PDB file of C-alpha atoms in Angstrom:
ATOM      1  CA  MET E   1      85.846 112.781  86.149  1.00  0.00           C
ATOM      2  CA  ALA E   2      86.186 115.816  88.406  1.00  0.00           C
ATOM      3  CA  ALA E   3      89.864 114.980  88.856  1.00  0.00           C
ATOM      4  CA  ILE E   4      90.403 114.469  85.124  1.00  0.00           C
ATOM      5  CA  SER E   5      88.570 117.676  84.272  1.00  0.00           C
ATOM      6  CA  SER E   6      90.453 119.710  86.854  1.00  0.00           C
ATOM      7  CA  VAL E   7      93.774 118.908  85.208  1.00  0.00           C
ATOM      8  CA  LEU E   8      92.711 119.226  81.575  1.00  0.00           C
ATOM      9  CA  PHE E   9      90.645 122.384  81.878  1.00  0.00           C
ATOM     10  CA  SER E  10      92.991 124.168  84.269  1.00  0.00           C
ATOM     11  CA  GLN E  11      96.031 123.669  82.039  1.00  0.00           C
ATOM     12  CA  LEU E  12      94.644 123.974  78.500  1.00  0.00           C
ATOM     13  CA  ARG E  13      93.389 126.990  76.571  1.00  0.00           C
ATOM     14  CA  ALA E  14      91.910 127.558  73.117  1.00  0.00           C
ATOM     15  CA  GLY E  15      94.535 126.839  70.480  1.00  0.00           C
ATOM     16  CA  ASP E  16      96.445 124.349  72.633  1.00  0.00           C
ATOM     17  CA  VAL E  17      97.032 120.723  71.650  1.00  0.00           C
ATOM     18  CA  ALA E  18      96.303 117.754  73.914  1.00  0.00           C
ATOM     19  CA  VAL E  19      97.387 114.166  73.251  1.00  0.00           C
ATOM     20  CA  LEU E  20      95.048 111.519  74.689  1.00  0.00           C
ATOM     21  CA  PRO E  21      94.939 107.716  74.503  1.00  0.00           C
ATOM     22  CA  ASP E  22      92.337 106.260  72.164  1.00  0.00           C
ATOM     23  CA  ASP E  23      91.946 103.071  74.206  1.00  0.00           C
ATOM     24  CA  GLY E  24      91.406 104.490  77.675  1.00  0.00           C
ATOM     25  CA  TYR E  25      88.610 105.274  80.108  1.00  0.00           C
ATOM     26  CA  GLN E  26      85.262 105.084  78.354  1.00  0.00           C
ATOM     27  CA  VAL E  27      84.310 108.723  78.934  1.00  0.00           C
ATOM     28  CA  LEU E  28      87.423 110.120  77.253  1.00  0.00           C
ATOM     29  CA  PRO E  29      85.528 110.538  73.949  1.00  0.00           C
ATOM     30  CA  LEU E  30      83.167 112.888  75.801  1.00  0.00           C
ATOM     31  CA  VAL E  31      86.157 114.742  77.195  1.00  0.00           C
ATOM     32  CA  ARG E  32      87.524 115.078  73.674  1.00  0.00           C
ATOM     33  CA  GLU E  33      84.256 116.578  72.457  1.00  0.00           C
ATOM     34  CA  GLN E  34      84.300 119.167  75.228  1.00  0.00           C
ATOM     35  CA  LEU E  35      87.942 120.063  74.676  1.00  0.00           C
ATOM     36  CA  GLU E  36      87.321 120.548  70.984  1.00  0.00           C
ATOM     37  CA  ALA E  37      84.266 122.678  71.753  1.00  0.00           C
ATOM     38  CA  TYR E  38      86.644 124.989  73.657  1.00  0.00           C
ATOM     39  CA  GLY E  39      88.954 125.255  70.641  1.00  0.00           C
ATOM     40  CA  ILE E  40      91.555 122.751  71.853  1.00  0.00           C
ATOM     41  CA  GLU E  41      93.012 120.350  69.300  1.00  0.00           C
ATOM     42  CA  VAL E  42      92.945 116.710  70.427  1.00  0.00           C
ATOM     43  CA  ARG E  43      95.190 114.000  69.021  1.00  0.00           C
ATOM     44  CA  THR E  44      94.824 110.339  69.985  1.00  0.00           C
ATOM     45  CA  ALA E  45      96.934 107.196  69.761  1.00  0.00           C
ATOM     46  CA  PRO E  46      96.959 103.770  71.440  1.00  0.00           C
ATOM     47  CA  THR E  47      98.680 103.213  74.776  1.00  0.00           C
ATOM     48  CA  GLY E  48     100.722 100.207  73.665  1.00  0.00           C
ATOM     49  CA  GLY E  49     104.045 100.682  71.930  1.00  0.00           C
ATOM     50  CA  ASP E  50     104.376 104.239  73.263  1.00  0.00           C
ATOM     51  CA  ALA E  51     102.419 105.311  70.170  1.00  0.00           C
ATOM     52  CA  GLN E  52     101.661 108.742  71.625  1.00  0.00           C
ATOM     53  CA  LEU E  53     105.296 109.684  71.053  1.00  0.00           C
ATOM     54  CA  ASP E  54     104.563 110.392  67.404  1.00  0.00           C
ATOM     55  CA  LEU E  55     101.966 113.066  68.249  1.00  0.00           C
ATOM     56  CA  LEU E  56     103.875 115.246  70.696  1.00  0.00           C
ATOM     57  CA  ASP E  57     105.152 117.992  68.419  1.00  0.00           C
ATOM     58  CA  GLY E  58     103.378 121.218  69.378  1.00  0.00           C
ATOM     59  CA  ALA E  59     101.441 119.607  72.231  1.00  0.00           C
ATOM     60  CA  LYS E  60     100.723 121.421  75.499  1.00  0.00           C
ATOM     61  CA  LEU E  61      99.672 118.359  77.494  1.00  0.00           C
ATOM     62  CA  LEU E  62     100.132 114.593  77.189  1.00  0.00           C
ATOM     63  CA  TRP E  63      97.555 112.405  78.927  1.00  0.00           C
ATOM     64  CA  ILE E  64      98.687 108.842  79.666  1.00  0.00           C
ATOM     65  CA  GLU E  65      96.585 105.982  80.999  1.00  0.00           C
ATOM     66  CA  THR E  66      98.697 103.018  82.050  1.00  0.00           C
ATOM     67  CA  PRO E  67      97.634 100.307  82.459  1.00  0.00           C
ATOM     68  CA  SER E  68      94.851 101.237  80.061  1.00  0.00           C
ATOM     69  CA  ASN E  69      91.260 100.472  80.923  1.00  0.00           C
ATOM     70  CA  PRO E  70      90.031  97.923  79.858  1.00  0.00           C
ATOM     71  CA  GLY E  71      92.745  96.646  77.498  1.00  0.00           C
ATOM     72  CA  LEU E  72      95.560  96.669  80.117  1.00  0.00           C
ATOM     73  CA  ASP E  73      98.236  97.911  77.730  1.00  0.00           C
ATOM     74  CA  VAL E  74     101.198  99.604  79.402  1.00  0.00           C
ATOM     75  CA  CYS E  75     103.415 102.397  78.126  1.00  0.00           C
ATOM     76  CA  ASP E  76     106.802 103.636  79.298  1.00  0.00           C
ATOM     77  CA  ILE E  77     105.973 106.628  81.496  1.00  0.00           C
ATOM     78  CA  ARG E  78     109.545 107.885  81.851  1.00  0.00           C
ATOM     79  CA  ARG E  79     110.225 107.682  78.117  1.00  0.00           C
ATOM     80  CA  LEU E  80     107.027 109.509  77.240  1.00  0.00           C
ATOM     81  CA  ALA E  81     107.507 112.104  79.983  1.00  0.00           C
ATOM     82  CA  ASP E  82     111.068 112.881  78.867  1.00  0.00           C
ATOM     83  CA  ALA E  83     109.944 113.246  75.255  1.00  0.00           C
ATOM     84  CA  ALA E  84     106.985 115.448  76.196  1.00  0.00           C
ATOM     85  CA  HIS E  85     109.060 117.709  78.452  1.00  0.00           C
ATOM     86  CA  ALA E  86     111.660 118.096  75.697  1.00  0.00           C
ATOM     87  CA  ARG E  87     108.861 119.549  73.569  1.00  0.00           C
ATOM     88  CA  GLY E  88     107.544 121.783  76.334  1.00  0.00           C
ATOM     89  CA  ALA E  89     104.475 119.673  77.177  1.00  0.00           C
ATOM     90  CA  LEU E  90     103.057 118.760  80.567  1.00  0.00           C
ATOM     91  CA  VAL E  91     102.394 115.105  81.402  1.00  0.00           C
ATOM     92  CA  ALA E  92      99.447 113.679  83.336  1.00  0.00           C
ATOM     93  CA  VAL E  93      99.036 109.990  84.144  1.00  0.00           C
ATOM     94  CA  ASP E  94      95.778 108.250  84.995  1.00  0.00           C
ATOM     95  CA  ASN E  95      97.033 105.874  87.672  1.00  0.00           C
ATOM     96  CA  THR E  96      93.657 104.358  88.589  1.00  0.00           C
ATOM     97  CA  LEU E  97      94.333 100.716  87.746  1.00  0.00           C
ATOM     98  CA  ALA E  98      97.768 100.708  89.368  1.00  0.00           C
ATOM     99  CA  SER E  99      97.011 102.686  92.568  1.00  0.00           C
ATOM    100  CA  PRO E 100      99.732 104.663  94.382  1.00  0.00           C
ATOM    101  CA  LEU E 101     101.011 101.397  95.862  1.00  0.00           C
ATOM    102  CA  GLY E 102     101.479  99.868  92.433  1.00  0.00           C
ATOM    103  CA  GLN E 103     102.958 102.773  90.482  1.00  0.00           C
ATOM    104  CA  ARG E 104     104.247 106.270  91.230  1.00  0.00           C
ATOM    105  CA  PRO E 105     104.029 108.422  88.106  1.00  0.00           C
ATOM    106  CA  LEU E 106     105.547 111.537  89.686  1.00  0.00           C
ATOM    107  CA  GLU E 107     108.736 109.600  90.406  1.00  0.00           C
ATOM    108  CA  LEU E 108     108.786 108.550  86.755  1.00  0.00           C
ATOM    109  CA  GLY E 109     108.671 112.142  85.520  1.00  0.00           C
ATOM    110  CA  ALA E 110     104.962 112.955  85.275  1.00  0.00           C
ATOM    111  CA  ASP E 111     103.696 116.395  86.305  1.00  0.00           C
ATOM    112  CA  PHE E 112     100.323 115.073  87.492  1.00  0.00           C
ATOM    113  CA  SER E 113      99.064 111.750  88.781  1.00  0.00           C
ATOM    114  CA  VAL E 114      95.296 111.355  88.621  1.00  0.00           C
ATOM    115  CA  ALA E 115      93.203 108.462  89.908  1.00  0.00           C
ATOM    116  CA  SER E 116      89.751 107.381  90.956  1.00  0.00           C
ATOM    117  CA  GLY E 117      89.360 107.123  94.701  1.00  0.00           C
ATOM    118  CA  THR E 118      86.137 105.199  94.129  1.00  0.00           C
ATOM    119  CA  LYS E 119      87.928 102.026  93.082  1.00  0.00           C
ATOM    120  CA  GLN E 120      90.944 100.624  94.922  1.00  0.00           C
ATOM    121  CA  LEU E 121      91.358 103.468  97.397  1.00  0.00           C
ATOM    122  CA  THR E 122      87.920 103.093  98.969  1.00  0.00           C
ATOM    123  CA  GLY E 123      86.870  99.669  97.698  1.00  0.00           C
ATOM    124  CA  HIS E 124      84.155 100.788  95.249  1.00  0.00           C
ATOM    125  CA  GLY E 125      81.472 100.563  97.898  1.00  0.00           C
ATOM    126  CA  ASP E 126      80.441 103.935  99.263  1.00  0.00           C
ATOM    127  CA  VAL E 127      82.358 106.896  97.788  1.00  0.00           C
ATOM    128  CA  LEU E 128      82.504 108.667  94.418  1.00  0.00           C
ATOM    129  CA  LEU E 129      85.822 110.443  94.484  1.00  0.00           C
ATOM    130  CA  GLY E 130      88.855 111.332  92.392  1.00  0.00           C
ATOM    131  CA  TYR E 131      92.176 112.859  93.342  1.00  0.00           C
ATOM    132  CA  VAL E 132      95.115 114.679  91.777  1.00  0.00           C
ATOM    133  CA  THR E 133      98.714 114.931  92.928  1.00  0.00           C
ATOM    134  CA  GLY E 134     101.339 117.080  91.258  1.00  0.00           C
ATOM    135  CA  SER E 135     105.012 117.960  91.309  1.00  0.00           C
ATOM    136  CA  ASP E 136     104.697 121.681  90.614  1.00  0.00           C
ATOM    137  CA  ALA E 137     103.078 124.085  93.088  1.00  0.00           C
ATOM    138  CA  THR E 138     101.978 126.583  90.425  1.00  0.00           C
ATOM    139  CA  ALA E 139     100.307 123.927  88.276  1.00  0.00           C
ATOM    140  CA  MET E 140      98.551 122.469  91.313  1.00  0.00           C
ATOM    141  CA  ALA E 141      97.328 125.911  92.325  1.00  0.00           C
ATOM    142  CA  ALA E 142      95.561 126.114  88.962  1.00  0.00           C
ATOM    143  CA  VAL E 143      93.999 122.703  89.603  1.00  0.00           C
ATOM    144  CA  ARG E 144      92.726 123.832  93.007  1.00  0.00           C
ATOM    145  CA  ARG E 145      91.338 127.028  91.499  1.00  0.00           C
ATOM    146  CA  TRP E 146      89.407 125.053  88.869  1.00  0.00           C
ATOM    147  CA  ARG E 147      88.101 122.727  91.583  1.00  0.00           C
ATOM    148  CA  LYS E 148      86.846 125.720  93.537  1.00  0.00           C
ATOM    149  CA  VAL E 149      85.237 127.393  90.524  1.00  0.00           C
ATOM    150  CA  VAL E 150      83.231 124.320  89.482  1.00  0.00           C
ATOM    151  CA  GLY E 151      82.499 123.153  93.035  1.00  0.00           C
ATOM    152  CA  ALA E 152      84.171 119.750  92.667  1.00  0.00           C
ATOM    153  CA  ILE E 153      84.980 119.529  96.378  1.00  0.00           C
ATOM    154  CA  PRO E 154      84.123 116.417  98.417  1.00  0.00           C
ATOM    155  CA  GLY E 155      82.008 116.810 101.523  1.00  0.00           C
ATOM    156  CA  PRO E 156      83.244 115.992 105.026  1.00  0.00           C
ATOM    157  CA  MET E 157      81.601 112.553 105.008  1.00  0.00           C
ATOM    158  CA  GLU E 158      83.207 111.557 101.708  1.00  0.00           C
ATOM    159  CA  ALA E 159      86.578 112.761 102.941  1.00  0.00           C
ATOM    160  CA  TRP E 160      86.186 110.762 106.149  1.00  0.00           C
ATOM    161  CA  LEU E 161      85.193 107.608 104.276  1.00  0.00           C
ATOM    162  CA  ALA E 162      88.242 107.903 102.023  1.00  0.00           C
ATOM    163  CA  HIS E 163      90.517 108.492 105.008  1.00  0.00           C
ATOM    164  CA  ARG E 164      89.019 105.454 106.750  1.00  0.00           C
ATOM    165  CA  SER E 165      89.761 103.280 103.727  1.00  0.00           C
ATOM    166  CA  ILE E 166      93.432 104.230 103.561  1.00  0.00           C
ATOM    167  CA  ALA E 167      94.014 102.280 106.780  1.00  0.00           C
ATOM    168  CA  THR E 168      93.354  98.978 104.977  1.00  0.00           C
ATOM    169  CA  LEU E 169      94.616  99.942 101.533  1.00  0.00           C
ATOM    170  CA  GLN E 170      97.828  97.911 101.534  1.00  0.00           C
ATOM    171  CA  LEU E 171      96.107  94.796 102.888  1.00  0.00           C
ATOM    172  CA  ARG E 172      93.390  94.994 100.237  1.00  0.00           C
ATOM    173  CA  VAL E 173      95.723  95.830  97.366  1.00  0.00           C
ATOM    174  CA  ASP E 174      98.101  92.993  98.195  1.00  0.00           C
ATOM    175  CA  ARG E 175      95.256  90.455  98.317  1.00  0.00           C
ATOM    176  CA  GLN E 176      93.641  91.847  95.158  1.00  0.00           C
ATOM    177  CA  ASN E 177      96.901  91.635  93.226  1.00  0.00           C
ATOM    178  CA  ALA E 178      97.591  88.096  94.410  1.00  0.00           C
ATOM    179  CA  THR E 179      94.083  87.000  93.461  1.00  0.00           C
ATOM    180  CA  ALA E 180      94.321  88.654  90.047  1.00  0.00           C
ATOM    181  CA  LEU E 181      97.579  86.865  89.263  1.00  0.00           C
ATOM    182  CA  THR E 182      96.139  83.515  90.379  1.00  0.00           C
ATOM    183  CA  LEU E 183      93.048  83.999  88.232  1.00  0.00           C
ATOM    184  CA  ALA E 184      95.120  85.029  85.216  1.00  0.00           C
ATOM    185  CA  GLN E 185      97.301  81.932  85.590  1.00  0.00           C
ATOM    186  CA  VAL E 186      94.235  79.682  85.719  1.00  0.00           C
ATOM    187  CA  LEU E 187      92.580  81.356  82.724  1.00  0.00           C
ATOM    188  CA  ARG E 188      95.777  81.076  80.672  1.00  0.00           C
ATOM    189  CA  ASP E 189      95.368  77.298  80.573  1.00  0.00           C
ATOM    190  CA  ARG E 190      91.754  77.311  79.344  1.00  0.00           C
ATOM    191  CA  ASP E 191      91.039  76.720  75.657  1.00  0.00           C
ATOM    192  CA  ASP E 192      87.776  78.715  75.756  1.00  0.00           C
ATOM    193  CA  ILE E 193      89.494  81.911  76.950  1.00  0.00           C
ATOM    194  CA  THR E 194      90.982  84.320  74.427  1.00  0.00           C
ATOM    195  CA  GLY E 195      92.450  87.804  74.643  1.00  0.00           C
ATOM    196  CA  LEU E 196      93.754  87.285  78.166  1.00  0.00           C
ATOM    197  CA  ARG E 197      95.622  90.323  79.470  1.00  0.00           C
ATOM    198  CA  TYR E 198      97.296  90.854  82.827  1.00  0.00           C
ATOM    199  CA  PRO E 199     100.601  92.757  83.085  1.00  0.00           C
ATOM    200  CA  GLY E 200     101.789  90.436  85.842  1.00  0.00           C
ATOM    201  CA  LEU E 201     101.951  87.424  83.526  1.00  0.00           C
ATOM    202  CA  PRO E 202     105.509  86.944  82.197  1.00  0.00           C
ATOM    203  CA  ASP E 203     104.174  86.287  78.686  1.00  0.00           C
ATOM    204  CA  ASP E 204     101.889  89.340  78.609  1.00  0.00           C
ATOM    205  CA  PRO E 205     102.927  91.895  75.949  1.00  0.00           C
ATOM    206  CA  SER E 206     103.111  94.616  78.620  1.00  0.00           C
ATOM    207  CA  HIS E 207     105.043  92.643  81.229  1.00  0.00           C
ATOM    208  CA  LYS E 208     108.541  93.887  80.396  1.00  0.00           C
ATOM    209  CA  ILE E 209     107.686  97.575  80.721  1.00  0.00           C
ATOM    210  CA  ALA E 210     105.311  96.973  83.640  1.00  0.00           C
ATOM    211  CA  SER E 211     108.007  95.153  85.592  1.00  0.00           C
ATOM    212  CA  GLN E 212     110.300  98.158  85.206  1.00  0.00           C
ATOM    213  CA  GLN E 213     107.887 100.799  86.501  1.00  0.00           C
ATOM    214  CA  MET E 214     105.210  99.004  88.552  1.00  0.00           C
ATOM    215  CA  ARG E 215     105.551  97.682  92.099  1.00  0.00           C
ATOM    216  CA  ARG E 216     102.300  95.739  91.809  1.00  0.00           C
ATOM    217  CA  TYR E 217     100.508  94.772  88.622  1.00  0.00           C
ATOM    218  CA  GLY E 218      96.953  95.687  89.581  1.00  0.00           C
ATOM    219  CA  CYS E 219      93.715  93.937  90.422  1.00  0.00           C
ATOM    220  CA  VAL E 220      92.110  93.851  86.967  1.00  0.00           C
ATOM    221  CA  VAL E 221      92.220  90.920  84.545  1.00  0.00           C
ATOM    222  CA  SER E 222      90.861  91.294  81.012  1.00  0.00           C
ATOM    223  CA  PHE E 223      89.783  88.347  78.862  1.00  0.00           C
ATOM    224  CA  THR E 224      87.236  87.242  76.278  1.00  0.00           C
ATOM    225  CA  LEU E 225      84.603  84.543  76.600  1.00  0.00           C
ATOM    226  CA  PRO E 226      82.423  83.101  73.848  1.00  0.00           C
ATOM    227  CA  THR E 227      79.294  85.234  73.454  1.00  0.00           C
ATOM    228  CA  ARG E 228      76.948  82.699  75.009  1.00  0.00           C
ATOM    229  CA  ALA E 229      79.157  82.177  78.059  1.00  0.00           C
ATOM    230  CA  CYS E 230      79.584  85.910  78.577  1.00  0.00           C
ATOM    231  CA  ARG E 231      75.848  86.502  78.379  1.00  0.00           C
ATOM    232  CA  ALA E 232      75.208  83.775  80.943  1.00  0.00           C
ATOM    233  CA  PHE E 233      77.945  85.109  83.211  1.00  0.00           C
ATOM    234  CA  SER E 234      76.527  88.624  83.221  1.00  0.00           C
ATOM    235  CA  ARG E 235      72.862  87.679  83.675  1.00  0.00           C
ATOM    236  CA  ARG E 236      72.958  84.789  86.110  1.00  0.00           C
ATOM    237  CA  PRO E 237      71.307  85.872  89.395  1.00  0.00           C
ATOM    238  CA  THR E 238      72.773  84.970  92.745  1.00  0.00           C
ATOM    239  CA  ALA E 239      70.972  83.068  95.450  1.00  0.00           C
ATOM    240  CA  ARG E 240      70.079  86.413  97.026  1.00  0.00           C
ATOM    241  CA  GLY E 241      68.192  87.411  93.902  1.00  0.00           C
ATOM    242  CA  ARG E 242      70.707  89.953  92.612  1.00  0.00           C
ATOM    243  CA  ARG E 243      74.049  89.948  90.873  1.00  0.00           C
ATOM    244  CA  ASP E 244      77.054  89.844  93.125  1.00  0.00           C
ATOM    245  CA  GLU E 245      79.777  92.465  93.167  1.00  0.00           C
ATOM    246  CA  LEU E 246      82.045  90.620  90.767  1.00  0.00           C
ATOM    247  CA  ARG E 247      79.480  90.010  88.046  1.00  0.00           C
ATOM    248  CA  ARG E 248      78.003  93.479  88.432  1.00  0.00           C
ATOM    249  CA  GLY E 249      81.370  95.045  87.626  1.00  0.00           C
ATOM    250  CA  ALA E 250      82.811  92.487  85.257  1.00  0.00           C
ATOM    251  CA  VAL E 251      81.213  92.986  81.855  1.00  0.00           C
ATOM    252  CA  HIS E 252      82.706  96.150  80.478  1.00  0.00           C
ATOM    253  CA  ARG E 253      80.329  98.591  78.834  1.00  0.00           C
ATOM    254  CA  ARG E 254      81.920  98.187  75.418  1.00  0.00           C
ATOM    255  CA  ALA E 255      81.451  94.414  75.564  1.00  0.00           C
ATOM    256  CA  ALA E 256      77.917  94.788  76.864  1.00  0.00           C
ATOM    257  CA  GLU E 257      77.058  97.073  73.951  1.00  0.00           C
ATOM    258  CA  ALA E 258      78.496  94.551  71.507  1.00  0.00           C
ATOM    259  CA  LEU E 259      76.422  91.796  73.078  1.00  0.00           C
ATOM    260  CA  GLY E 260      73.315  93.948  72.845  1.00  0.00           C
ATOM    261  CA  ARG E 261      73.916  94.361  69.123  1.00  0.00           C
ATOM    262  CA  GLY E 262      74.322  90.602  68.772  1.00  0.00           C
ATOM    263  CA  ARG E 263      77.873  90.612  67.520  1.00  0.00           C
ATOM    264  CA  GLY E 264      81.206  89.343  68.686  1.00  0.00           C
ATOM    265  CA  ALA E 265      82.425  87.516  71.723  1.00  0.00           C
ATOM    266  CA  GLY E 266      82.040  88.942  75.176  1.00  0.00           C
ATOM    267  CA  GLY E 267      85.012  90.773  76.599  1.00  0.00           C
ATOM    268  CA  LEU E 268      85.267  90.818  80.366  1.00  0.00           C
ATOM    269  CA  ARG E 269      87.258  93.139  82.575  1.00  0.00           C
ATOM    270  CA  THR E 270      87.245  91.538  86.004  1.00  0.00           C
ATOM    271  CA  PRO E 271      88.229  93.584  89.067  1.00  0.00           C
ATOM    272  CA  LEU E 272      89.220  91.344  91.960  1.00  0.00           C
ATOM    273  CA  GLY E 273      88.628  91.730  95.652  1.00  0.00           C
ATOM    274  CA  ARG E 274      86.366  94.746  95.870  1.00  0.00           C
ATOM    275  CA  CYS E 275      85.362  95.420  99.442  1.00  0.00           C
ATOM    276  CA  ARG E 276      82.081  96.743 100.717  1.00  0.00           C
ATOM    277  CA  GLY E 277      81.609  98.430 104.050  1.00  0.00           C
ATOM    278  CA  PRO E 278      79.668  96.858 106.913  1.00  0.00           C
ATOM    279  CA  ARG E 279      75.931  96.736 106.482  1.00  0.00           C
TER     280      ARG E 279
END
């Protein structure tokens, strides 16, 4: 969130217009509320189908999340970036689910690439961290100034832990992507699975665009189980008396809330191959 905030609040002012996805990271509605409290107009559209194109007139900044979390829709970064730049807007891409090894937004025309270092970069075990890269020195100077003003600067230990994790990043990402594809292929053949999404599957709605701009398809698979099966999956304890890393991260908050209200099937967003540090 510090990385997201540093881009949005360093580049936008009262009276500006921001275009956000309406199917992205679960805290984006909170971000919208804060932007609007500062007098910034916020427009939203789904990631799929490049729907944000229709909202760009008069915008100052376009925020893209591709693949989206948790739906795993993909949009055409270059197409959206070209359209936004033609209208004088900056473009930021949340690259968390792809990682820098899976997708390079700056090479596709984005002005900023933002991602969580907590997830694939460091393995989701011991660091809370986000990072921003940019193509323009002046714009990045504003990001650094905002970071300094609000104190969103990692400590030496966090920086060391992130640096340590980079050494194994490619090994982990390659295995995670391979495992995700294998799981998606297995789930595709099950009658009790619905709503399966993984951009690496040739029959996935996002595969065509993903194959053009992604080098790896990511380590997250999204699918829906019947309510009873999802509830059992999320609550079953392990032999050690606690939920393991997969189950602890698998049931997305939106699905968990639906289950708590007793409605609908259980949607799962399953991240593969998370690594924890030595104990």
